[in-house]
Amino acid sequence: MVSVVHALPAEAEGHEAFDLAARGLNAAARATLLDAWHWTTELYGERKLSSGEAVLPHAQAMAVILAGREIDLDTRVAALLFDIGGSLTEYRDVVEQRYGKTVVDLVAGLDRLTPLRLLMRDSAAEQQTEVLRKMLLAMVADIRVVLLRLASRTQTLRWLVDNATPQRQDYARESLEIYAPLANRLGVWQFKWELEDLSLRLLEPETYKRIAKMLDERRVERERFIAGAIERVREELKAVGIDAEVIGRPKHIYSIWNKMRAKHLGFDEVYDVRALRVIVATVPECYAALGVIHNLWSPIEGEFDDYIAQPKGNNYRSLHTAVVVEDGRSLEVQIRTREMNE
């Protein structure tokens, strides 16, 4: 076994990236993450991944991404150690002693996925990718291994946006075929949205910029409208005895582009450019809130989906509707319970 000496300079506490990676952790957990942060700084040195990105900032960015999703300490530590898989036999005792067996298992699980990742790159057919997604899920005993892979791929795409390489479009296509559908299957929407948006940015940069520009040009107007709509919906629900959380739903450029392409729509005709999410306590309140929304504004025919009565395959549950508001334009509304939202 190789002995490892950890240097823990005090100035690392307060380092912006580390502080982001340690969000939500107590003092003991923060100290454990800091230990792994410094060890991997020494361990990785100037090593690079096959994409061309340096290993160390990739690992640190993975930990930051997972912290943003409020993932536990063990997974964040495993993110920092993600590239020692090939050397895990050498370091196993050290890793287990310092960070526990769960971290060892997560790193080992990531290492076992490496041959499957190579197989993915040689497979483009839809049926093959579906089989690969199932294999990926079947191969992992702990779903956090998949979250680590999704975080790693998200960081790779972020890096490729700023670093032109010959493989960048291959990574983007693979992300749309494998990783975004996998995130969708698991209901990890934040990963799905970002993987899709980053992939579109790499594959169709001019289209991405055009939609982003249209969104930005109308940002002030949209934010003003959303603020007013939130207050109005909240007050109308309160008047019928429903205590609801009403929020503006964030834009998702890939979904806007996909709807424009699939339905031959103009930008103004896409319903989720302006969108609300209504969160209530119970299922009956979901349907009561739907009635309130449809009394406020006229529903658009063919744009209502009841995923509460008929959940999606991954057990996603919500009511979706789109309405025409006073300015003649559309507004998408999602209604769900707090449990469904979580």
mmCIF file of C-alpha atoms in Angstrom:
data_model
loop_
_atom_site.group_PDB
_atom_site.id
_atom_site.type_symbol
_atom_site.label_atom_id
_atom_site.label_comp_id
_atom_site.label_asym_id
_atom_site.label_seq_id
_atom_site.Cartn_x
_atom_site.Cartn_y
_atom_site.Cartn_z
ATOM 1 C CA MET A 1 0.000 0.000 0.000
ATOM 2 C CA VAL A 2 1.212 3.499 -0.842
ATOM 3 C CA SER A 3 1.252 5.884 2.099
ATOM 4 C CA VAL A 4 -0.326 9.248 1.479
ATOM 5 C CA VAL A 5 0.637 12.450 3.217
ATOM 6 C CA HIS A 6 -2.061 15.104 3.192
ATOM 7 C CA ALA A 7 -1.105 18.747 3.288
ATOM 8 C CA LEU A 8 -3.965 20.920 4.466
ATOM 9 C CA PRO A 9 -3.117 24.587 3.911
ATOM 10 C CA ALA A 10 -5.505 26.802 5.827
ATOM 11 C CA GLU A 11 -6.055 29.116 2.857
ATOM 12 C CA ALA A 12 -8.038 26.407 1.014
ATOM 13 C CA GLU A 13 -10.944 27.115 3.354
ATOM 14 C CA GLY A 14 -12.567 30.085 1.704
ATOM 15 C CA HIS A 15 -11.421 29.042 -1.772
ATOM 16 C CA GLU A 16 -14.485 29.782 -3.929
ATOM 17 C CA ALA A 17 -14.626 26.410 -5.685
ATOM 18 C CA PHE A 18 -14.197 24.485 -2.447
ATOM 19 C CA ASP A 19 -16.839 26.562 -0.702
ATOM 20 C CA LEU A 20 -19.278 25.734 -3.506
ATOM 21 C CA ALA A 21 -18.415 22.023 -3.319
ATOM 22 C CA ALA A 22 -18.932 22.044 0.477
ATOM 23 C CA ARG A 23 -22.310 23.783 0.453
ATOM 24 C CA GLY A 24 -24.691 22.426 3.080
ATOM 25 C CA LEU A 25 -22.103 20.300 4.888
ATOM 26 C CA ASN A 26 -21.459 20.435 8.620
ATOM 27 C CA ALA A 27 -17.988 21.105 10.003
ATOM 28 C CA ALA A 28 -16.937 17.425 10.182
ATOM 29 C CA ALA A 29 -18.128 16.657 6.653
ATOM 30 C CA ARG A 30 -16.489 19.815 5.377
ATOM 31 C CA ALA A 31 -13.156 18.706 6.887
ATOM 32 C CA THR A 32 -13.439 15.312 5.165
ATOM 33 C CA LEU A 33 -14.128 16.931 1.808
ATOM 34 C CA LEU A 34 -11.219 19.324 2.347
ATOM 35 C CA ASP A 35 -8.916 16.372 3.002
ATOM 36 C CA ALA A 36 -9.944 14.757 -0.301
ATOM 37 C CA TRP A 37 -9.659 18.130 -2.073
ATOM 38 C CA HIS A 38 -5.991 18.465 -1.117
ATOM 39 C CA TRP A 39 -5.055 14.854 -1.679
ATOM 40 C CA THR A 40 -6.403 14.884 -5.225
ATOM 41 C CA THR A 41 -4.617 18.177 -5.872
ATOM 42 C CA GLU A 42 -1.359 16.323 -5.204
ATOM 43 C CA LEU A 43 -2.470 13.069 -6.805
ATOM 44 C CA TYR A 44 -3.631 14.312 -10.203
ATOM 45 C CA GLY A 45 -0.990 16.939 -10.909
ATOM 46 C CA GLU A 46 -1.127 17.891 -14.608
ATOM 47 C CA ARG A 47 -2.924 14.754 -15.826
ATOM 48 C CA LYS A 48 -5.509 15.180 -18.559
ATOM 49 C CA LEU A 49 -8.608 13.296 -19.690
ATOM 50 C CA SER A 50 -9.155 11.964 -23.207
ATOM 51 C CA SER A 51 -11.253 15.078 -23.925
ATOM 52 C CA GLY A 52 -8.189 17.252 -23.282
ATOM 53 C CA GLU A 53 -9.483 18.706 -20.010
ATOM 54 C CA ALA A 54 -7.219 18.540 -16.962
ATOM 55 C CA VAL A 55 -8.337 15.897 -14.453
ATOM 56 C CA LEU A 56 -8.132 18.049 -11.320
ATOM 57 C CA PRO A 57 -10.493 20.900 -12.294
ATOM 58 C CA HIS A 58 -12.857 18.323 -13.805
ATOM 59 C CA ALA A 59 -13.023 16.424 -10.503
ATOM 60 C CA GLN A 60 -13.510 19.616 -8.512
ATOM 61 C CA ALA A 61 -16.244 20.798 -10.882
ATOM 62 C CA MET A 62 -18.021 17.437 -10.484
ATOM 63 C CA ALA A 63 -18.087 17.954 -6.716
ATOM 64 C CA VAL A 64 -19.475 21.477 -7.188
ATOM 65 C CA ILE A 65 -22.185 20.222 -9.566
ATOM 66 C CA LEU A 66 -23.248 17.504 -7.127
ATOM 67 C CA ALA A 67 -23.285 19.982 -4.241
ATOM 68 C CA GLY A 68 -25.655 22.120 -6.299
ATOM 69 C CA ARG A 69 -27.991 19.104 -6.433
ATOM 70 C CA GLU A 70 -27.623 18.655 -2.630
ATOM 71 C CA ILE A 71 -25.994 15.226 -3.038
ATOM 72 C CA ASP A 72 -24.397 13.648 0.018
ATOM 73 C CA LEU A 73 -20.787 13.867 1.215
ATOM 74 C CA ASP A 74 -19.738 10.369 0.073
ATOM 75 C CA THR A 75 -20.714 11.132 -3.526
ATOM 76 C CA ARG A 76 -18.884 14.469 -3.489
ATOM 77 C CA VAL A 77 -15.734 12.771 -2.193
ATOM 78 C CA ALA A 78 -16.092 10.045 -4.841
ATOM 79 C CA ALA A 79 -16.357 12.819 -7.450
ATOM 80 C CA LEU A 80 -12.981 14.170 -6.359
ATOM 81 C CA LEU A 81 -11.528 10.636 -6.530
ATOM 82 C CA PHE A 82 -13.275 9.698 -9.797
ATOM 83 C CA ASP A 83 -10.068 9.185 -11.814
ATOM 84 C CA ILE A 84 -8.179 6.901 -9.435
ATOM 85 C CA GLY A 85 -10.241 3.873 -10.523
ATOM 86 C CA GLY A 86 -7.346 2.243 -12.366
ATOM 87 C CA SER A 87 -5.182 2.678 -9.264
ATOM 88 C CA LEU A 88 -7.880 1.770 -6.762
ATOM 89 C CA THR A 89 -6.176 -1.493 -5.762
ATOM 90 C CA GLU A 90 -3.119 0.516 -4.798
ATOM 91 C CA TYR A 91 -5.082 3.131 -2.861
ATOM 92 C CA ARG A 92 -8.048 1.093 -1.594
ATOM 93 C CA ASP A 93 -6.915 0.859 2.044
ATOM 94 C CA VAL A 94 -6.100 4.566 2.197
ATOM 95 C CA VAL A 95 -9.423 5.567 0.648
ATOM 96 C CA GLU A 96 -11.424 3.250 2.894
ATOM 97 C CA GLN A 97 -9.603 4.356 6.046
ATOM 98 C CA ARG A 98 -10.026 8.056 5.328
ATOM 99 C CA TYR A 99 -13.391 8.185 3.568
ATOM 100 C CA GLY A 100 -15.162 4.863 4.175
ATOM 101 C CA LYS A 101 -16.199 1.812 2.185
ATOM 102 C CA THR A 102 -19.086 3.605 0.448
ATOM 103 C CA VAL A 103 -16.641 5.940 -1.288
ATOM 104 C CA VAL A 104 -14.511 2.955 -2.345
ATOM 105 C CA ASP A 105 -17.606 1.275 -3.805
ATOM 106 C CA LEU A 106 -18.674 4.414 -5.677
ATOM 107 C CA VAL A 107 -15.227 4.881 -7.251
ATOM 108 C CA ALA A 108 -15.072 1.180 -8.141
ATOM 109 C CA GLY A 109 -18.541 1.416 -9.678
ATOM 110 C CA LEU A 110 -17.417 4.291 -11.878
ATOM 111 C CA ASP A 111 -14.381 2.308 -12.976
ATOM 112 C CA ARG A 112 -16.578 -0.642 -13.964
ATOM 113 C CA LEU A 113 -18.543 1.633 -16.304
ATOM 114 C CA THR A 114 -15.462 2.494 -18.383
ATOM 115 C CA PRO A 115 -15.809 -0.437 -20.856
ATOM 116 C CA LEU A 116 -19.509 0.398 -21.271
ATOM 117 C CA ARG A 117 -18.675 4.024 -22.064
ATOM 118 C CA LEU A 118 -16.388 2.844 -24.860
ATOM 119 C CA LEU A 119 -19.152 0.581 -26.172
ATOM 120 C CA MET A 120 -21.553 3.539 -26.183
ATOM 121 C CA ARG A 121 -19.263 5.441 -28.523
ATOM 122 C CA ASP A 122 -19.411 2.621 -31.078
ATOM 123 C CA SER A 123 -23.223 2.413 -30.991
ATOM 124 C CA ALA A 124 -25.530 4.924 -32.628
ATOM 125 C CA ALA A 125 -28.729 3.008 -33.412
ATOM 126 C CA GLU A 126 -31.735 3.873 -31.256
ATOM 127 C CA GLN A 127 -32.349 0.276 -30.155
ATOM 128 C CA GLN A 128 -28.716 -0.172 -29.206
ATOM 129 C CA THR A 129 -28.683 2.997 -27.117
ATOM 130 C CA GLU A 130 -31.842 1.878 -25.304
ATOM 131 C CA VAL A 131 -30.161 -1.429 -24.451
ATOM 132 C CA LEU A 132 -27.087 0.448 -23.279
ATOM 133 C CA ARG A 133 -29.160 2.669 -21.006
ATOM 134 C CA LYS A 134 -30.710 -0.432 -19.433
ATOM 135 C CA MET A 135 -27.294 -2.050 -19.093
ATOM 136 C CA LEU A 136 -25.920 1.045 -17.423
ATOM 137 C CA LEU A 137 -28.695 1.034 -14.834
ATOM 138 C CA ALA A 138 -28.364 -2.724 -14.324
ATOM 139 C CA MET A 139 -24.604 -2.534 -13.788
ATOM 140 C CA VAL A 140 -24.704 -0.162 -10.848
ATOM 141 C CA ALA A 141 -25.630 -1.300 -7.350
ATOM 142 C CA ASP A 142 -25.829 2.317 -6.181
ATOM 143 C CA ILE A 143 -27.682 4.904 -8.265
ATOM 144 C CA ARG A 144 -25.176 7.525 -7.112
ATOM 145 C CA VAL A 145 -22.700 5.999 -9.576
ATOM 146 C CA VAL A 146 -25.009 7.147 -12.380
ATOM 147 C CA LEU A 147 -25.246 10.612 -10.808
ATOM 148 C CA LEU A 148 -21.447 10.767 -10.812
ATOM 149 C CA ARG A 149 -21.392 9.866 -14.528
ATOM 150 C CA LEU A 150 -24.011 12.523 -15.276
ATOM 151 C CA ALA A 151 -22.017 15.126 -13.342
ATOM 152 C CA SER A 152 -18.845 14.157 -15.176
ATOM 153 C CA ARG A 153 -20.502 14.407 -18.591
ATOM 154 C CA THR A 154 -22.088 17.752 -17.690
ATOM 155 C CA GLN A 155 -18.670 19.141 -16.788
ATOM 156 C CA THR A 156 -17.139 17.724 -19.996
ATOM 157 C CA LEU A 157 -19.740 19.570 -22.089
ATOM 158 C CA ARG A 158 -19.230 22.784 -20.116
ATOM 159 C CA TRP A 159 -15.511 22.558 -20.840
ATOM 160 C CA LEU A 160 -16.050 21.769 -24.531
ATOM 161 C CA VAL A 161 -18.194 24.888 -24.963
ATOM 162 C CA ASP A 162 -15.057 26.946 -24.266
ATOM 163 C CA ASN A 163 -12.509 24.585 -25.833
ATOM 164 C CA ALA A 164 -12.886 23.547 -29.454
ATOM 165 C CA THR A 165 -11.725 19.966 -29.997
ATOM 166 C CA PRO A 166 -12.326 17.507 -32.864
ATOM 167 C CA GLN A 167 -14.478 15.308 -30.585
ATOM 168 C CA ARG A 168 -16.815 17.996 -29.234
ATOM 169 C CA GLN A 169 -19.736 17.112 -31.529
ATOM 170 C CA ASP A 170 -19.304 13.401 -30.834
ATOM 171 C CA TYR A 171 -19.554 14.087 -27.110
ATOM 172 C CA ALA A 172 -22.656 16.229 -27.699
ATOM 173 C CA ARG A 173 -24.422 13.581 -29.816
ATOM 174 C CA GLU A 174 -23.577 10.869 -27.312
ATOM 175 C CA SER A 175 -24.968 13.071 -24.538
ATOM 176 C CA LEU A 176 -28.279 13.518 -26.376
ATOM 177 C CA GLU A 177 -28.539 9.811 -27.223
ATOM 178 C CA ILE A 178 -27.441 8.335 -23.894
ATOM 179 C CA TYR A 179 -27.004 10.688 -20.963
ATOM 180 C CA ALA A 180 -29.935 13.115 -21.312
ATOM 181 C CA PRO A 181 -32.452 10.234 -21.792
ATOM 182 C CA LEU A 182 -30.861 8.477 -18.809
ATOM 183 C CA ALA A 183 -31.282 11.604 -16.663
ATOM 184 C CA ASN A 184 -34.873 11.825 -17.893
ATOM 185 C CA ARG A 185 -35.461 8.163 -17.012
ATOM 186 C CA LEU A 186 -34.237 8.831 -13.475
ATOM 187 C CA GLY A 187 -36.197 12.085 -13.144
ATOM 188 C CA VAL A 188 -33.022 14.135 -12.597
ATOM 189 C CA TRP A 189 -34.307 17.138 -14.518
ATOM 190 C CA GLN A 190 -31.453 19.553 -13.776
ATOM 191 C CA PHE A 191 -28.978 17.197 -15.435
ATOM 192 C CA LYS A 192 -31.329 16.529 -18.349
ATOM 193 C CA TRP A 193 -31.910 20.226 -19.076
ATOM 194 C CA GLU A 194 -28.272 21.213 -18.901
ATOM 195 C CA LEU A 195 -27.037 18.232 -20.926
ATOM 196 C CA GLU A 196 -29.563 19.040 -23.660
ATOM 197 C CA ASP A 197 -28.827 22.765 -23.709
ATOM 198 C CA LEU A 198 -25.050 22.267 -23.782
ATOM 199 C CA SER A 199 -25.340 19.621 -26.508
ATOM 200 C CA LEU A 200 -27.482 21.916 -28.642
ATOM 201 C CA ARG A 201 -24.968 24.719 -28.111
ATOM 202 C CA LEU A 202 -22.200 22.450 -29.440
ATOM 203 C CA LEU A 203 -24.164 20.895 -32.311
ATOM 204 C CA GLU A 204 -26.186 23.940 -33.465
ATOM 205 C CA PRO A 205 -24.314 26.993 -32.156
ATOM 206 C CA GLU A 206 -26.076 29.538 -34.389
ATOM 207 C CA THR A 207 -29.538 28.164 -33.520
ATOM 208 C CA TYR A 208 -28.661 28.186 -29.833
ATOM 209 C CA LYS A 209 -27.435 31.791 -30.015
ATOM 210 C CA ARG A 210 -30.533 32.901 -31.935
ATOM 211 C CA ILE A 211 -32.957 31.460 -29.373
ATOM 212 C CA ALA A 212 -30.845 32.715 -26.462
ATOM 213 C CA LYS A 213 -30.840 36.198 -28.021
ATOM 214 C CA MET A 214 -34.634 36.178 -28.453
ATOM 215 C CA LEU A 215 -35.047 35.082 -24.853
ATOM 216 C CA ASP A 216 -32.659 37.761 -23.626
ATOM 217 C CA GLU A 217 -34.276 40.535 -25.706
ATOM 218 C CA ARG A 218 -37.584 39.850 -24.005
ATOM 219 C CA ARG A 219 -36.200 38.991 -20.594
ATOM 220 C CA VAL A 220 -37.343 42.186 -18.812
ATOM 221 C CA GLU A 221 -40.808 41.964 -20.336
ATOM 222 C CA ARG A 222 -41.055 38.255 -19.512
ATOM 223 C CA GLU A 223 -39.868 38.706 -15.919
ATOM 224 C CA ARG A 224 -42.352 41.546 -15.383
ATOM 225 C CA PHE A 225 -45.183 39.408 -16.745
ATOM 226 C CA ILE A 226 -44.179 36.357 -14.679
ATOM 227 C CA ALA A 227 -44.002 38.431 -11.477
ATOM 228 C CA GLY A 228 -47.522 39.730 -12.095
ATOM 229 C CA ALA A 229 -48.861 36.286 -13.009
ATOM 230 C CA ILE A 230 -47.355 34.734 -9.874
ATOM 231 C CA GLU A 231 -49.028 37.287 -7.635
ATOM 232 C CA ARG A 232 -52.371 36.954 -9.421
ATOM 233 C CA VAL A 233 -52.419 33.143 -9.298
ATOM 234 C CA ARG A 234 -51.354 33.111 -5.654
ATOM 235 C CA GLU A 235 -54.149 35.522 -4.675
ATOM 236 C CA GLU A 236 -56.809 33.635 -6.681
ATOM 237 C CA LEU A 237 -55.791 30.331 -5.060
ATOM 238 C CA LYS A 238 -55.747 31.919 -1.615
ATOM 239 C CA ALA A 239 -59.299 33.171 -2.213
ATOM 240 C CA VAL A 240 -60.506 29.560 -2.583
ATOM 241 C CA GLY A 241 -58.517 28.345 0.421
ATOM 242 C CA ILE A 242 -55.466 26.890 -1.353
ATOM 243 C CA ASP A 243 -52.071 27.769 0.099
ATOM 244 C CA ALA A 244 -49.730 27.403 -2.880
ATOM 245 C CA GLU A 245 -46.126 28.083 -3.802
ATOM 246 C CA VAL A 246 -46.082 29.716 -7.245
ATOM 247 C CA ILE A 247 -42.787 30.150 -9.074
ATOM 248 C CA GLY A 248 -41.579 31.038 -12.545
ATOM 249 C CA ARG A 249 -40.190 27.992 -14.338
ATOM 250 C CA PRO A 250 -36.685 28.453 -15.783
ATOM 251 C CA LYS A 251 -36.203 28.547 -19.550
ATOM 252 C CA HIS A 252 -34.799 25.498 -21.310
ATOM 253 C CA ILE A 253 -33.414 26.388 -24.723
ATOM 254 C CA TYR A 254 -33.287 22.828 -26.077
ATOM 255 C CA SER A 255 -36.990 22.195 -25.325
ATOM 256 C CA ILE A 256 -37.917 25.494 -27.026
ATOM 257 C CA TRP A 257 -35.887 24.549 -30.112
ATOM 258 C CA ASN A 258 -37.292 21.018 -30.121
ATOM 259 C CA LYS A 259 -40.895 22.259 -30.058
ATOM 260 C CA MET A 260 -40.212 24.860 -32.741
ATOM 261 C CA ARG A 261 -38.708 22.137 -34.949
ATOM 262 C CA ALA A 262 -41.203 19.352 -34.249
ATOM 263 C CA LYS A 263 -44.372 21.464 -34.491
ATOM 264 C CA HIS A 264 -43.135 24.034 -37.036
ATOM 265 C CA LEU A 265 -43.775 26.862 -34.580
ATOM 266 C CA GLY A 266 -42.460 30.380 -34.383
ATOM 267 C CA PHE A 267 -40.745 31.579 -31.223
ATOM 268 C CA ASP A 268 -43.892 33.392 -30.014
ATOM 269 C CA GLU A 269 -45.912 30.186 -30.342
ATOM 270 C CA VAL A 270 -43.818 28.098 -27.970
ATOM 271 C CA TYR A 271 -45.742 27.713 -24.736
ATOM 272 C CA ASP A 272 -42.929 27.207 -22.248
ATOM 273 C CA VAL A 273 -41.096 30.459 -22.987
ATOM 274 C CA ARG A 274 -43.331 31.895 -20.258
ATOM 275 C CA ALA A 275 -44.122 29.307 -17.625
ATOM 276 C CA LEU A 276 -45.306 28.912 -14.039
ATOM 277 C CA ARG A 277 -45.111 26.047 -11.595
ATOM 278 C CA VAL A 278 -47.810 25.774 -8.919
ATOM 279 C CA ILE A 279 -47.024 23.583 -5.885
ATOM 280 C CA VAL A 280 -49.817 22.612 -3.488
ATOM 281 C CA ALA A 281 -50.322 20.163 -0.622
ATOM 282 C CA THR A 282 -52.681 17.509 -1.994
ATOM 283 C CA VAL A 283 -53.849 15.879 -5.224
ATOM 284 C CA PRO A 284 -57.394 17.319 -4.910
ATOM 285 C CA GLU A 285 -55.806 20.773 -4.614
ATOM 286 C CA CYS A 286 -53.942 20.128 -7.889
ATOM 287 C CA TYR A 287 -57.230 19.722 -9.732
ATOM 288 C CA ALA A 288 -58.822 22.639 -7.860
ATOM 289 C CA ALA A 289 -55.856 24.829 -8.833
ATOM 290 C CA LEU A 290 -56.265 23.700 -12.451
ATOM 291 C CA GLY A 291 -59.866 24.920 -12.355
ATOM 292 C CA VAL A 292 -58.737 28.286 -10.975
ATOM 293 C CA ILE A 293 -56.124 28.644 -13.751
ATOM 294 C CA HIS A 294 -58.685 27.783 -16.455
ATOM 295 C CA ASN A 295 -61.127 30.298 -14.986
ATOM 296 C CA LEU A 296 -58.450 32.981 -15.081
ATOM 297 C CA TRP A 297 -57.320 32.338 -18.650
ATOM 298 C CA SER A 298 -58.582 30.356 -21.637
ATOM 299 C CA PRO A 299 -56.972 26.894 -21.973
ATOM 300 C CA ILE A 300 -55.345 26.057 -25.298
ATOM 301 C CA GLU A 301 -56.958 23.036 -26.904
ATOM 302 C CA GLY A 302 -54.753 19.961 -27.041
ATOM 303 C CA GLU A 303 -52.222 21.332 -24.549
ATOM 304 C CA PHE A 304 -53.476 19.643 -21.365
ATOM 305 C CA ASP A 305 -51.728 16.542 -19.992
ATOM 306 C CA ASP A 306 -52.708 14.722 -16.805
ATOM 307 C CA TYR A 307 -49.571 12.962 -15.594
ATOM 308 C CA ILE A 308 -51.151 12.494 -12.160
ATOM 309 C CA ALA A 309 -53.850 10.112 -13.386
ATOM 310 C CA GLN A 310 -51.421 8.639 -15.935
ATOM 311 C CA PRO A 311 -47.824 9.052 -14.682
ATOM 312 C CA LYS A 312 -44.921 8.845 -17.097
ATOM 313 C CA GLY A 313 -42.786 5.698 -17.198
ATOM 314 C CA ASN A 314 -40.380 7.085 -14.588
ATOM 315 C CA ASN A 315 -43.332 7.882 -12.269
ATOM 316 C CA TYR A 316 -43.221 11.603 -13.079
ATOM 317 C CA ARG A 317 -46.516 13.116 -11.905
ATOM 318 C CA SER A 318 -47.859 16.592 -12.630
ATOM 319 C CA LEU A 319 -50.645 18.440 -14.423
ATOM 320 C CA HIS A 320 -49.564 20.388 -17.505
ATOM 321 C CA THR A 321 -51.696 23.022 -19.198
ATOM 322 C CA ALA A 322 -51.197 26.008 -21.482
ATOM 323 C CA VAL A 323 -53.456 29.052 -21.521
ATOM 324 C CA VAL A 324 -53.893 32.257 -23.534
ATOM 325 C CA VAL A 325 -53.506 35.369 -21.380
ATOM 326 C CA GLU A 326 -54.627 38.963 -21.855
ATOM 327 C CA ASP A 327 -51.890 39.931 -24.314
ATOM 328 C CA GLY A 328 -52.920 37.075 -26.616
ATOM 329 C CA ARG A 329 -49.760 35.084 -25.967
ATOM 330 C CA SER A 330 -49.402 31.745 -24.238
ATOM 331 C CA LEU A 331 -48.396 30.697 -20.732
ATOM 332 C CA GLU A 332 -47.530 27.140 -19.685
ATOM 333 C CA VAL A 333 -48.497 26.043 -16.161
ATOM 334 C CA GLN A 334 -47.405 22.916 -14.277
ATOM 335 C CA ILE A 335 -49.325 21.934 -11.138
ATOM 336 C CA ARG A 336 -48.126 19.324 -8.658
ATOM 337 C CA THR A 337 -47.957 18.468 -4.965
ATOM 338 C CA ARG A 338 -44.875 19.162 -2.858
ATOM 339 C CA GLU A 339 -44.156 15.419 -2.767
ATOM 340 C CA MET A 340 -44.277 15.198 -6.576
ATOM 341 C CA ASN A 341 -42.018 18.207 -6.883
ATOM 342 C CA GLU A 342 -39.437 16.700 -4.526
#
